């Protein structure tokens, strides 16, 4: 009597390596966004302070070199994450149905992250391309852009998408890679929500400051 066996292929080293690279690029972008928000929000204290910080990055060539590197990291991270995002309508419908059926918060967080990723890919690319092609960065230039109606709407969409994506990514990195244990998830989620609120408030105050600049 013949017997048949089947095996489920394990995760390849390549897949594991790509997952690690996705995590590392994601963590790097999270740190960058937190630093970026704090540096840009320096305009609230003084436009001269923001200009001085921007001048430092220009004088040390960190803006000219770091900007394209961040852009490259951004594209690499998206390409790696896109391996797990369904682009076909059938796949998107299946994910949506499963999320509604399971009623699992972490599943919905993944959906939020996937949706905001698509928006950030387009709007974030436009933002970085515009800024990098209009160096040096100054408070006056940023304010002038913000005071145009369509740019204002642009950033009012981009800001919450970035902060949602960053905060959810921060939470999911901690959970997925075992930095946060099961019994710590509730407290860590509250911490992540607090960070999201803080950076959203800082971002909105900064946008208002640019609107009032002049």
mmCIF file with all atom_site columns, C-alpha atoms in Angstrom:
data_model
loop_
_atom_site.group_PDB
_atom_site.id
_atom_site.type_symbol
_atom_site.label_atom_id
_atom_site.label_alt_id
_atom_site.label_comp_id
_atom_site.label_asym_id
_atom_site.label_entity_id
_atom_site.label_seq_id
_atom_site.pdbx_PDB_ins_code
_atom_site.Cartn_x
_atom_site.Cartn_y
_atom_site.Cartn_z
_atom_site.occupancy
_atom_site.B_iso_or_equiv
_atom_site.pdbx_formal_charge
_atom_site.auth_seq_id
_atom_site.auth_comp_id
_atom_site.auth_asym_id
_atom_site.auth_atom_id
_atom_site.pdbx_PDB_model_num
ATOM 1   C CA . UNK A 1 1   ? 0.000   0.000  0.000  1.00 0.00 ? 1   UNK A CA 1
ATOM 2   C CA . UNK A 1 2   ? 1.440   3.292  -1.040 1.00 0.00 ? 2   UNK A CA 1
ATOM 3   C CA . UNK A 1 3   ? 1.474   6.207  1.320  1.00 0.00 ? 3   UNK A CA 1
ATOM 4   C CA . UNK A 1 4   ? 1.617   9.777  0.322  1.00 0.00 ? 4   UNK A CA 1
ATOM 5   C CA . UNK A 1 5   ? 3.053   12.547 2.367  1.00 0.00 ? 5   UNK A CA 1
ATOM 6   C CA . UNK A 1 6   ? 2.922   16.232 1.828  1.00 0.00 ? 6   UNK A CA 1
ATOM 7   C CA . UNK A 1 7   ? 5.036   18.935 3.279  1.00 0.00 ? 7   UNK A CA 1
ATOM 8   C CA . UNK A 1 8   ? 4.453   22.603 3.769  1.00 0.00 ? 8   UNK A CA 1
ATOM 9   C CA . UNK A 1 9   ? 7.476   24.588 2.672  1.00 0.00 ? 9   UNK A CA 1
ATOM 10  C CA . UNK A 1 10  ? 8.964   26.635 5.467  1.00 0.00 ? 10  UNK A CA 1
ATOM 11  C CA . UNK A 1 11  ? 9.844   30.253 5.338  1.00 0.00 ? 11  UNK A CA 1
ATOM 12  C CA . UNK A 1 12  ? 12.957  30.614 3.236  1.00 0.00 ? 12  UNK A CA 1
ATOM 13  C CA . UNK A 1 13  ? 16.046  32.429 4.404  1.00 0.00 ? 13  UNK A CA 1
ATOM 14  C CA . UNK A 1 14  ? 15.385  34.993 1.711  1.00 0.00 ? 14  UNK A CA 1
ATOM 15  C CA . UNK A 1 15  ? 11.899  35.704 3.057  1.00 0.00 ? 15  UNK A CA 1
ATOM 16  C CA . UNK A 1 16  ? 13.231  35.941 6.589  1.00 0.00 ? 16  UNK A CA 1
ATOM 17  C CA . UNK A 1 17  ? 15.993  38.283 5.457  1.00 0.00 ? 17  UNK A CA 1
ATOM 18  C CA . UNK A 1 18  ? 13.528  40.477 3.579  1.00 0.00 ? 18  UNK A CA 1
ATOM 19  C CA . UNK A 1 19  ? 11.303  40.616 6.668  1.00 0.00 ? 19  UNK A CA 1
ATOM 20  C CA . UNK A 1 20  ? 14.267  41.761 8.749  1.00 0.00 ? 20  UNK A CA 1
ATOM 21  C CA . UNK A 1 21  ? 15.156  44.387 6.158  1.00 0.00 ? 21  UNK A CA 1
ATOM 22  C CA . UNK A 1 22  ? 11.553  45.574 6.105  1.00 0.00 ? 22  UNK A CA 1
ATOM 23  C CA . UNK A 1 23  ? 11.606  45.910 9.883  1.00 0.00 ? 23  UNK A CA 1
ATOM 24  C CA . UNK A 1 24  ? 14.950  47.752 9.909  1.00 0.00 ? 24  UNK A CA 1
ATOM 25  C CA . UNK A 1 25  ? 13.951  50.196 7.164  1.00 0.00 ? 25  UNK A CA 1
ATOM 26  C CA . UNK A 1 26  ? 10.621  50.735 8.893  1.00 0.00 ? 26  UNK A CA 1
ATOM 27  C CA . UNK A 1 27  ? 12.278  51.405 12.267 1.00 0.00 ? 27  UNK A CA 1
ATOM 28  C CA . UNK A 1 28  ? 14.715  53.807 10.583 1.00 0.00 ? 28  UNK A CA 1
ATOM 29  C CA . UNK A 1 29  ? 11.859  55.723 8.965  1.00 0.00 ? 29  UNK A CA 1
ATOM 30  C CA . UNK A 1 30  ? 9.965   55.881 12.267 1.00 0.00 ? 30  UNK A CA 1
ATOM 31  C CA . UNK A 1 31  ? 12.983  57.460 13.967 1.00 0.00 ? 31  UNK A CA 1
ATOM 32  C CA . UNK A 1 32  ? 13.432  59.819 11.042 1.00 0.00 ? 32  UNK A CA 1
ATOM 33  C CA . UNK A 1 33  ? 9.802   60.950 11.155 1.00 0.00 ? 33  UNK A CA 1
ATOM 34  C CA . UNK A 1 34  ? 9.949   61.618 14.890 1.00 0.00 ? 34  UNK A CA 1
ATOM 35  C CA . UNK A 1 35  ? 13.136  63.667 14.468 1.00 0.00 ? 35  UNK A CA 1
ATOM 36  C CA . UNK A 1 36  ? 11.740  65.400 11.386 1.00 0.00 ? 36  UNK A CA 1
ATOM 37  C CA . UNK A 1 37  ? 8.598   66.424 13.255 1.00 0.00 ? 37  UNK A CA 1
ATOM 38  C CA . UNK A 1 38  ? 10.581  67.822 16.181 1.00 0.00 ? 38  UNK A CA 1
ATOM 39  C CA . UNK A 1 39  ? 12.931  69.764 13.890 1.00 0.00 ? 39  UNK A CA 1
ATOM 40  C CA . UNK A 1 40  ? 10.176  71.244 11.709 1.00 0.00 ? 40  UNK A CA 1
ATOM 41  C CA . UNK A 1 41  ? 8.110   72.137 14.784 1.00 0.00 ? 41  UNK A CA 1
ATOM 42  C CA . UNK A 1 42  ? 11.011  74.324 15.949 1.00 0.00 ? 42  UNK A CA 1
ATOM 43  C CA . UNK A 1 43  ? 9.321   77.016 13.835 1.00 0.00 ? 43  UNK A CA 1
ATOM 44  C CA . UNK A 1 44  ? 6.752   77.283 16.624 1.00 0.00 ? 44  UNK A CA 1
ATOM 45  C CA . UNK A 1 45  ? 9.513   78.508 18.942 1.00 0.00 ? 45  UNK A CA 1
ATOM 46  C CA . UNK A 1 46  ? 11.162  80.695 16.316 1.00 0.00 ? 46  UNK A CA 1
ATOM 47  C CA . UNK A 1 47  ? 11.488  80.735 12.507 1.00 0.00 ? 47  UNK A CA 1
ATOM 48  C CA . UNK A 1 48  ? 15.126  81.694 13.034 1.00 0.00 ? 48  UNK A CA 1
ATOM 49  C CA . UNK A 1 49  ? 15.661  78.494 15.015 1.00 0.00 ? 49  UNK A CA 1
ATOM 50  C CA . UNK A 1 50  ? 14.206  76.392 12.195 1.00 0.00 ? 50  UNK A CA 1
ATOM 51  C CA . UNK A 1 51  ? 16.371  78.242 9.669  1.00 0.00 ? 51  UNK A CA 1
ATOM 52  C CA . UNK A 1 52  ? 19.467  77.694 11.803 1.00 0.00 ? 52  UNK A CA 1
ATOM 53  C CA . UNK A 1 53  ? 18.792  73.963 12.060 1.00 0.00 ? 53  UNK A CA 1
ATOM 54  C CA . UNK A 1 54  ? 18.143  73.745 8.305  1.00 0.00 ? 54  UNK A CA 1
ATOM 55  C CA . UNK A 1 55  ? 21.349  75.690 7.623  1.00 0.00 ? 55  UNK A CA 1
ATOM 56  C CA . UNK A 1 56  ? 23.310  73.239 9.777  1.00 0.00 ? 56  UNK A CA 1
ATOM 57  C CA . UNK A 1 57  ? 22.027  70.315 7.692  1.00 0.00 ? 57  UNK A CA 1
ATOM 58  C CA . UNK A 1 58  ? 22.846  72.208 4.504  1.00 0.00 ? 58  UNK A CA 1
ATOM 59  C CA . UNK A 1 59  ? 26.350  73.228 5.625  1.00 0.00 ? 59  UNK A CA 1
ATOM 60  C CA . UNK A 1 60  ? 27.227  69.670 6.644  1.00 0.00 ? 60  UNK A CA 1
ATOM 61  C CA . UNK A 1 61  ? 25.684  68.253 3.412  1.00 0.00 ? 61  UNK A CA 1
ATOM 62  C CA . UNK A 1 62  ? 23.359  66.104 5.524  1.00 0.00 ? 62  UNK A CA 1
ATOM 63  C CA . UNK A 1 63  ? 20.370  67.466 3.612  1.00 0.00 ? 63  UNK A CA 1
ATOM 64  C CA . UNK A 1 64  ? 21.916  66.879 0.174  1.00 0.00 ? 64  UNK A CA 1
ATOM 65  C CA . UNK A 1 65  ? 23.059  63.341 1.034  1.00 0.00 ? 65  UNK A CA 1
ATOM 66  C CA . UNK A 1 66  ? 20.599  62.351 3.745  1.00 0.00 ? 66  UNK A CA 1
ATOM 67  C CA . UNK A 1 67  ? 17.531  63.468 1.810  1.00 0.00 ? 67  UNK A CA 1
ATOM 68  C CA . UNK A 1 68  ? 18.066  61.117 -1.163 1.00 0.00 ? 68  UNK A CA 1
ATOM 69  C CA . UNK A 1 69  ? 19.065  58.301 1.233  1.00 0.00 ? 69  UNK A CA 1
ATOM 70  C CA . UNK A 1 70  ? 15.825  58.724 3.172  1.00 0.00 ? 70  UNK A CA 1
ATOM 71  C CA . UNK A 1 71  ? 13.916  58.743 -0.117 1.00 0.00 ? 71  UNK A CA 1
ATOM 72  C CA . UNK A 1 72  ? 15.668  55.523 -1.167 1.00 0.00 ? 72  UNK A CA 1
ATOM 73  C CA . UNK A 1 73  ? 14.940  53.921 2.219  1.00 0.00 ? 73  UNK A CA 1
ATOM 74  C CA . UNK A 1 74  ? 11.314  54.980 1.818  1.00 0.00 ? 74  UNK A CA 1
ATOM 75  C CA . UNK A 1 75  ? 11.050  53.290 -1.591 1.00 0.00 ? 75  UNK A CA 1
ATOM 76  C CA . UNK A 1 76  ? 12.853  50.127 -0.436 1.00 0.00 ? 76  UNK A CA 1
ATOM 77  C CA . UNK A 1 77  ? 10.581  49.851 2.583  1.00 0.00 ? 77  UNK A CA 1
ATOM 78  C CA . UNK A 1 78  ? 7.486   50.189 0.431  1.00 0.00 ? 78  UNK A CA 1
ATOM 79  C CA . UNK A 1 79  ? 8.752   47.606 -2.059 1.00 0.00 ? 79  UNK A CA 1
ATOM 80  C CA . UNK A 1 80  ? 9.380   45.146 0.772  1.00 0.00 ? 80  UNK A CA 1
ATOM 81  C CA . UNK A 1 81  ? 6.014   45.805 2.411  1.00 0.00 ? 81  UNK A CA 1
ATOM 82  C CA . UNK A 1 82  ? 4.223   45.546 -0.943 1.00 0.00 ? 82  UNK A CA 1
ATOM 83  C CA . UNK A 1 83  ? 5.030   41.813 -1.011 1.00 0.00 ? 83  UNK A CA 1
ATOM 84  C CA . UNK A 1 84  ? 2.207   41.322 1.492  1.00 0.00 ? 84  UNK A CA 1
ATOM 85  C CA . UNK A 1 85  ? -0.285  43.894 0.266  1.00 0.00 ? 85  UNK A CA 1
ATOM 86  C CA . UNK A 1 86  ? -2.994  42.602 -2.117 1.00 0.00 ? 86  UNK A CA 1
ATOM 87  C CA . UNK A 1 87  ? -3.256  44.836 -5.173 1.00 0.00 ? 87  UNK A CA 1
ATOM 88  C CA . UNK A 1 88  ? -6.005  42.906 -6.951 1.00 0.00 ? 88  UNK A CA 1
ATOM 89  C CA . UNK A 1 89  ? -9.610  43.793 -6.153 1.00 0.00 ? 89  UNK A CA 1
ATOM 90  C CA . UNK A 1 90  ? -10.381 40.174 -5.192 1.00 0.00 ? 90  UNK A CA 1
ATOM 91  C CA . UNK A 1 91  ? -7.524  40.097 -2.690 1.00 0.00 ? 91  UNK A CA 1
ATOM 92  C CA . UNK A 1 92  ? -8.507  43.424 -1.179 1.00 0.00 ? 92  UNK A CA 1
ATOM 93  C CA . UNK A 1 93  ? -12.105 42.276 -0.856 1.00 0.00 ? 93  UNK A CA 1
ATOM 94  C CA . UNK A 1 94  ? -10.976 39.078 0.893  1.00 0.00 ? 94  UNK A CA 1
ATOM 95  C CA . UNK A 1 95  ? -8.823  40.964 3.378  1.00 0.00 ? 95  UNK A CA 1
ATOM 96  C CA . UNK A 1 96  ? -11.683 43.367 4.101  1.00 0.00 ? 96  UNK A CA 1
ATOM 97  C CA . UNK A 1 97  ? -14.157 40.526 4.647  1.00 0.00 ? 97  UNK A CA 1
ATOM 98  C CA . UNK A 1 98  ? -11.756 38.673 6.940  1.00 0.00 ? 98  UNK A CA 1
ATOM 99  C CA . UNK A 1 99  ? -11.102 41.805 8.977  1.00 0.00 ? 99  UNK A CA 1
ATOM 100 C CA . UNK A 1 100 ? -14.829 42.363 9.473  1.00 0.00 ? 100 UNK A CA 1
ATOM 101 C CA . UNK A 1 101 ? -15.418 38.699 10.297 1.00 0.00 ? 101 UNK A CA 1
ATOM 102 C CA . UNK A 1 102 ? -12.556 38.347 12.777 1.00 0.00 ? 102 UNK A CA 1
ATOM 103 C CA . UNK A 1 103 ? -13.192 41.674 14.523 1.00 0.00 ? 103 UNK A CA 1
ATOM 104 C CA . UNK A 1 104 ? -9.549  41.586 15.619 1.00 0.00 ? 104 UNK A CA 1
ATOM 105 C CA . UNK A 1 105 ? -7.955  44.929 16.447 1.00 0.00 ? 105 UNK A CA 1
ATOM 106 C CA . UNK A 1 106 ? -4.494  44.004 15.209 1.00 0.00 ? 106 UNK A CA 1
ATOM 107 C CA . UNK A 1 107 ? -5.959  42.871 11.878 1.00 0.00 ? 107 UNK A CA 1
ATOM 108 C CA . UNK A 1 108 ? -7.643  46.244 11.471 1.00 0.00 ? 108 UNK A CA 1
ATOM 109 C CA . UNK A 1 109 ? -4.371  47.947 12.356 1.00 0.00 ? 109 UNK A CA 1
ATOM 110 C CA . UNK A 1 110 ? -2.730  46.094 9.462  1.00 0.00 ? 110 UNK A CA 1
ATOM 111 C CA . UNK A 1 111 ? -5.521  47.309 7.157  1.00 0.00 ? 111 UNK A CA 1
ATOM 112 C CA . UNK A 1 112 ? -4.980  50.889 8.364  1.00 0.00 ? 112 UNK A CA 1
ATOM 113 C CA . UNK A 1 113 ? -1.256  50.546 7.762  1.00 0.00 ? 113 UNK A CA 1
ATOM 114 C CA . UNK A 1 114 ? -1.763  49.178 4.254  1.00 0.00 ? 114 UNK A CA 1
ATOM 115 C CA . UNK A 1 115 ? -4.211  51.928 3.265  1.00 0.00 ? 115 UNK A CA 1
ATOM 116 C CA . UNK A 1 116 ? -2.070  54.744 4.676  1.00 0.00 ? 116 UNK A CA 1
ATOM 117 C CA . UNK A 1 117 ? 0.982   53.240 2.952  1.00 0.00 ? 117 UNK A CA 1
ATOM 118 C CA . UNK A 1 118 ? -0.663  53.753 -0.448 1.00 0.00 ? 118 UNK A CA 1
ATOM 119 C CA . UNK A 1 119 ? -1.510  57.370 0.353  1.00 0.00 ? 119 UNK A CA 1
ATOM 120 C CA . UNK A 1 120 ? 1.963   58.079 1.771  1.00 0.00 ? 120 UNK A CA 1
ATOM 121 C CA . UNK A 1 121 ? 3.659   56.537 -1.278 1.00 0.00 ? 121 UNK A CA 1
ATOM 122 C CA . UNK A 1 122 ? 2.019   59.143 -3.507 1.00 0.00 ? 122 UNK A CA 1
ATOM 123 C CA . UNK A 1 123 ? 1.866   62.194 -1.240 1.00 0.00 ? 123 UNK A CA 1
ATOM 124 C CA . UNK A 1 124 ? 5.161   61.481 0.527  1.00 0.00 ? 124 UNK A CA 1
ATOM 125 C CA . UNK A 1 125 ? 6.972   61.166 -2.792 1.00 0.00 ? 125 UNK A CA 1
ATOM 126 C CA . UNK A 1 126 ? 5.538   64.494 -3.954 1.00 0.00 ? 126 UNK A CA 1
ATOM 127 C CA . UNK A 1 127 ? 6.551   66.166 -0.684 1.00 0.00 ? 127 UNK A CA 1
ATOM 128 C CA . UNK A 1 128 ? 10.121  64.853 -0.735 1.00 0.00 ? 128 UNK A CA 1
ATOM 129 C CA . UNK A 1 129 ? 10.581  65.621 -4.434 1.00 0.00 ? 129 UNK A CA 1
ATOM 130 C CA . UNK A 1 130 ? 9.321   69.187 -3.934 1.00 0.00 ? 130 UNK A CA 1
ATOM 131 C CA . UNK A 1 131 ? 11.515  69.844 -0.901 1.00 0.00 ? 131 UNK A CA 1
ATOM 132 C CA . UNK A 1 132 ? 14.687  68.285 -2.327 1.00 0.00 ? 132 UNK A CA 1
ATOM 133 C CA . UNK A 1 133 ? 14.299  70.284 -5.533 1.00 0.00 ? 133 UNK A CA 1
ATOM 134 C CA . UNK A 1 134 ? 13.875  73.543 -3.647 1.00 0.00 ? 134 UNK A CA 1
ATOM 135 C CA . UNK A 1 135 ? 16.853  73.558 -1.280 1.00 0.00 ? 135 UNK A CA 1
ATOM 136 C CA . UNK A 1 136 ? 17.770  75.226 0.981  1.00 0.00 ? 136 UNK A CA 1
ATOM 137 C CA . UNK A 1 137 ? 14.883  74.626 3.356  1.00 0.00 ? 137 UNK A CA 1
ATOM 138 C CA . UNK A 1 138 ? 13.656  77.757 5.087  1.00 0.00 ? 138 UNK A CA 1
ATOM 139 C CA . UNK A 1 139 ? 10.701  78.635 7.282  1.00 0.00 ? 139 UNK A CA 1
ATOM 140 C CA . UNK A 1 140 ? 9.552   81.203 4.700  1.00 0.00 ? 140 UNK A CA 1
ATOM 141 C CA . UNK A 1 141 ? 9.494   78.647 1.867  1.00 0.00 ? 141 UNK A CA 1
ATOM 142 C CA . UNK A 1 142 ? 7.618   76.103 3.970  1.00 0.00 ? 142 UNK A CA 1
ATOM 143 C CA . UNK A 1 143 ? 5.111   78.738 5.050  1.00 0.00 ? 143 UNK A CA 1
ATOM 144 C CA . UNK A 1 144 ? 4.587   79.983 1.493  1.00 0.00 ? 144 UNK A CA 1
ATOM 145 C CA . UNK A 1 145 ? 3.809   76.452 0.359  1.00 0.00 ? 145 UNK A CA 1
ATOM 146 C CA . UNK A 1 146 ? 1.470   75.846 3.281  1.00 0.00 ? 146 UNK A CA 1
ATOM 147 C CA . UNK A 1 147 ? -0.446  79.086 2.618  1.00 0.00 ? 147 UNK A CA 1
ATOM 148 C CA . UNK A 1 148 ? -1.590  77.811 -0.770 1.00 0.00 ? 148 UNK A CA 1
ATOM 149 C CA . UNK A 1 149 ? -5.010  76.204 -0.380 1.00 0.00 ? 149 UNK A CA 1
ATOM 150 C CA . UNK A 1 150 ? -4.247  72.966 -2.212 1.00 0.00 ? 150 UNK A CA 1
ATOM 151 C CA . UNK A 1 151 ? -0.933  72.474 -0.402 1.00 0.00 ? 151 UNK A CA 1
ATOM 152 C CA . UNK A 1 152 ? -2.760  73.041 2.879  1.00 0.00 ? 152 UNK A CA 1
ATOM 153 C CA . UNK A 1 153 ? -5.240  70.267 2.023  1.00 0.00 ? 153 UNK A CA 1
ATOM 154 C CA . UNK A 1 154 ? -2.322  68.132 0.862  1.00 0.00 ? 154 UNK A CA 1
ATOM 155 C CA . UNK A 1 155 ? -0.615  68.308 4.261  1.00 0.00 ? 155 UNK A CA 1
ATOM 156 C CA . UNK A 1 156 ? -3.871  67.952 6.171  1.00 0.00 ? 156 UNK A CA 1
ATOM 157 C CA . UNK A 1 157 ? -4.218  64.553 4.494  1.00 0.00 ? 157 UNK A CA 1
ATOM 158 C CA . UNK A 1 158 ? -0.543  63.601 4.670  1.00 0.00 ? 158 UNK A CA 1
ATOM 159 C CA . UNK A 1 159 ? -0.061  64.446 8.362  1.00 0.00 ? 159 UNK A CA 1
ATOM 160 C CA . UNK A 1 160 ? -2.628  62.024 9.879  1.00 0.00 ? 160 UNK A CA 1
ATOM 161 C CA . UNK A 1 161 ? -1.703  59.309 7.381  1.00 0.00 ? 161 UNK A CA 1
ATOM 162 C CA . UNK A 1 162 ? 1.986   59.529 8.329  1.00 0.00 ? 162 UNK A CA 1
ATOM 163 C CA . UNK A 1 163 ? 1.309   59.633 12.060 1.00 0.00 ? 163 UNK A CA 1
ATOM 164 C CA . UNK A 1 164 ? -1.133  56.705 11.846 1.00 0.00 ? 164 UNK A CA 1
ATOM 165 C CA . UNK A 1 165 ? 1.282   54.668 9.758  1.00 0.00 ? 165 UNK A CA 1
ATOM 166 C CA . UNK A 1 166 ? 4.225   55.434 12.040 1.00 0.00 ? 166 UNK A CA 1
ATOM 167 C CA . UNK A 1 167 ? 2.374   54.715 15.281 1.00 0.00 ? 167 UNK A CA 1
ATOM 168 C CA . UNK A 1 168 ? 0.823   51.478 13.999 1.00 0.00 ? 168 UNK A CA 1
ATOM 169 C CA . UNK A 1 169 ? 4.191   50.434 12.553 1.00 0.00 ? 169 UNK A CA 1
ATOM 170 C CA . UNK A 1 170 ? 5.864   51.117 15.901 1.00 0.00 ? 170 UNK A CA 1
ATOM 171 C CA . UNK A 1 171 ? 3.280   48.944 17.659 1.00 0.00 ? 171 UNK A CA 1
ATOM 172 C CA . UNK A 1 172 ? 3.418   46.112 15.116 1.00 0.00 ? 172 UNK A CA 1
ATOM 173 C CA . UNK A 1 173 ? 7.232   45.973 15.139 1.00 0.00 ? 173 UNK A CA 1
ATOM 174 C CA . UNK A 1 174 ? 7.159   45.562 18.905 1.00 0.00 ? 174 UNK A CA 1
ATOM 175 C CA . UNK A 1 175 ? 4.532   42.822 18.754 1.00 0.00 ? 175 UNK A CA 1
ATOM 176 C CA . UNK A 1 176 ? 5.713   40.942 15.660 1.00 0.00 ? 176 UNK A CA 1
ATOM 177 C CA . UNK A 1 177 ? 9.366   40.742 16.674 1.00 0.00 ? 177 UNK A CA 1
ATOM 178 C CA . UNK A 1 178 ? 8.714   39.781 20.281 1.00 0.00 ? 178 UNK A CA 1
ATOM 179 C CA . UNK A 1 179 ? 9.826   43.013 21.928 1.00 0.00 ? 179 UNK A CA 1
ATOM 180 C CA . UNK A 1 180 ? 6.340   43.256 23.429 1.00 0.00 ? 180 UNK A CA 1
ATOM 181 C CA . UNK A 1 181 ? 4.874   40.178 25.117 1.00 0.00 ? 181 UNK A CA 1
ATOM 182 C CA . UNK A 1 182 ? 1.196   39.210 25.028 1.00 0.00 ? 182 UNK A CA 1
ATOM 183 C CA . UNK A 1 183 ? 0.503   40.547 28.516 1.00 0.00 ? 183 UNK A CA 1
ATOM 184 C CA . UNK A 1 184 ? 2.186   43.849 27.622 1.00 0.00 ? 184 UNK A CA 1
ATOM 185 C CA . UNK A 1 185 ? 0.168   44.596 24.495 1.00 0.00 ? 185 UNK A CA 1
ATOM 186 C CA . UNK A 1 186 ? -2.579  46.590 26.199 1.00 0.00 ? 186 UNK A CA 1
ATOM 187 C CA . UNK A 1 187 ? -0.142  48.932 27.928 1.00 0.00 ? 187 UNK A CA 1
ATOM 188 C CA . UNK A 1 188 ? 2.026   49.243 24.823 1.00 0.00 ? 188 UNK A CA 1
ATOM 189 C CA . UNK A 1 189 ? -1.052  50.086 22.725 1.00 0.00 ? 189 UNK A CA 1
ATOM 190 C CA . UNK A 1 190 ? -1.911  52.892 25.151 1.00 0.00 ? 190 UNK A CA 1
ATOM 191 C CA . UNK A 1 191 ? 1.666   54.143 24.890 1.00 0.00 ? 191 UNK A CA 1
ATOM 192 C CA . UNK A 1 192 ? 1.495   54.060 21.087 1.00 0.00 ? 192 UNK A CA 1
ATOM 193 C CA . UNK A 1 193 ? -1.847  55.915 21.131 1.00 0.00 ? 193 UNK A CA 1
ATOM 194 C CA . UNK A 1 194 ? -0.339  58.560 23.401 1.00 0.00 ? 194 UNK A CA 1
ATOM 195 C CA . UNK A 1 195 ? 2.590   59.045 21.021 1.00 0.00 ? 195 UNK A CA 1
ATOM 196 C CA . UNK A 1 196 ? 0.189   59.355 18.100 1.00 0.00 ? 196 UNK A CA 1
ATOM 197 C CA . UNK A 1 197 ? -1.809  62.033 19.926 1.00 0.00 ? 197 UNK A CA 1
ATOM 198 C CA . UNK A 1 198 ? 1.307   63.978 20.939 1.00 0.00 ? 198 UNK A CA 1
ATOM 199 C CA . UNK A 1 199 ? 2.769   64.049 17.426 1.00 0.00 ? 199 UNK A CA 1
ATOM 200 C CA . UNK A 1 200 ? -0.598  64.893 15.863 1.00 0.00 ? 200 UNK A CA 1
ATOM 201 C CA . UNK A 1 201 ? -0.970  67.868 18.205 1.00 0.00 ? 201 UNK A CA 1
ATOM 202 C CA . UNK A 1 202 ? 2.592   68.990 17.454 1.00 0.00 ? 202 UNK A CA 1
ATOM 203 C CA . UNK A 1 203 ? 1.952   68.620 13.724 1.00 0.00 ? 203 UNK A CA 1
ATOM 204 C CA . UNK A 1 204 ? -1.294  70.605 13.767 1.00 0.00 ? 204 UNK A CA 1
ATOM 205 C CA . UNK A 1 205 ? 0.267   73.402 15.850 1.00 0.00 ? 205 UNK A CA 1
ATOM 206 C CA . UNK A 1 206 ? 3.163   73.513 13.369 1.00 0.00 ? 206 UNK A CA 1
ATOM 207 C CA . UNK A 1 207 ? 0.817   73.761 10.377 1.00 0.00 ? 207 UNK A CA 1
ATOM 208 C CA . UNK A 1 208 ? -1.094  76.567 12.081 1.00 0.00 ? 208 UNK A CA 1
ATOM 209 C CA . UNK A 1 209 ? 2.172   78.382 12.770 1.00 0.00 ? 209 UNK A CA 1
ATOM 210 C CA . UNK A 1 210 ? 3.085   78.187 9.065  1.00 0.00 ? 210 UNK A CA 1
ATOM 211 C CA . UNK A 1 211 ? -0.359  79.537 8.142  1.00 0.00 ? 211 UNK A CA 1
ATOM 212 C CA . UNK A 1 212 ? 0.204   82.529 10.427 1.00 0.00 ? 212 UNK A CA 1
ATOM 213 C CA . UNK A 1 213 ? 3.745   83.124 9.204  1.00 0.00 ? 213 UNK A CA 1
ATOM 214 C CA . UNK A 1 214 ? 4.457   86.474 7.661  1.00 0.00 ? 214 UNK A CA 1
#
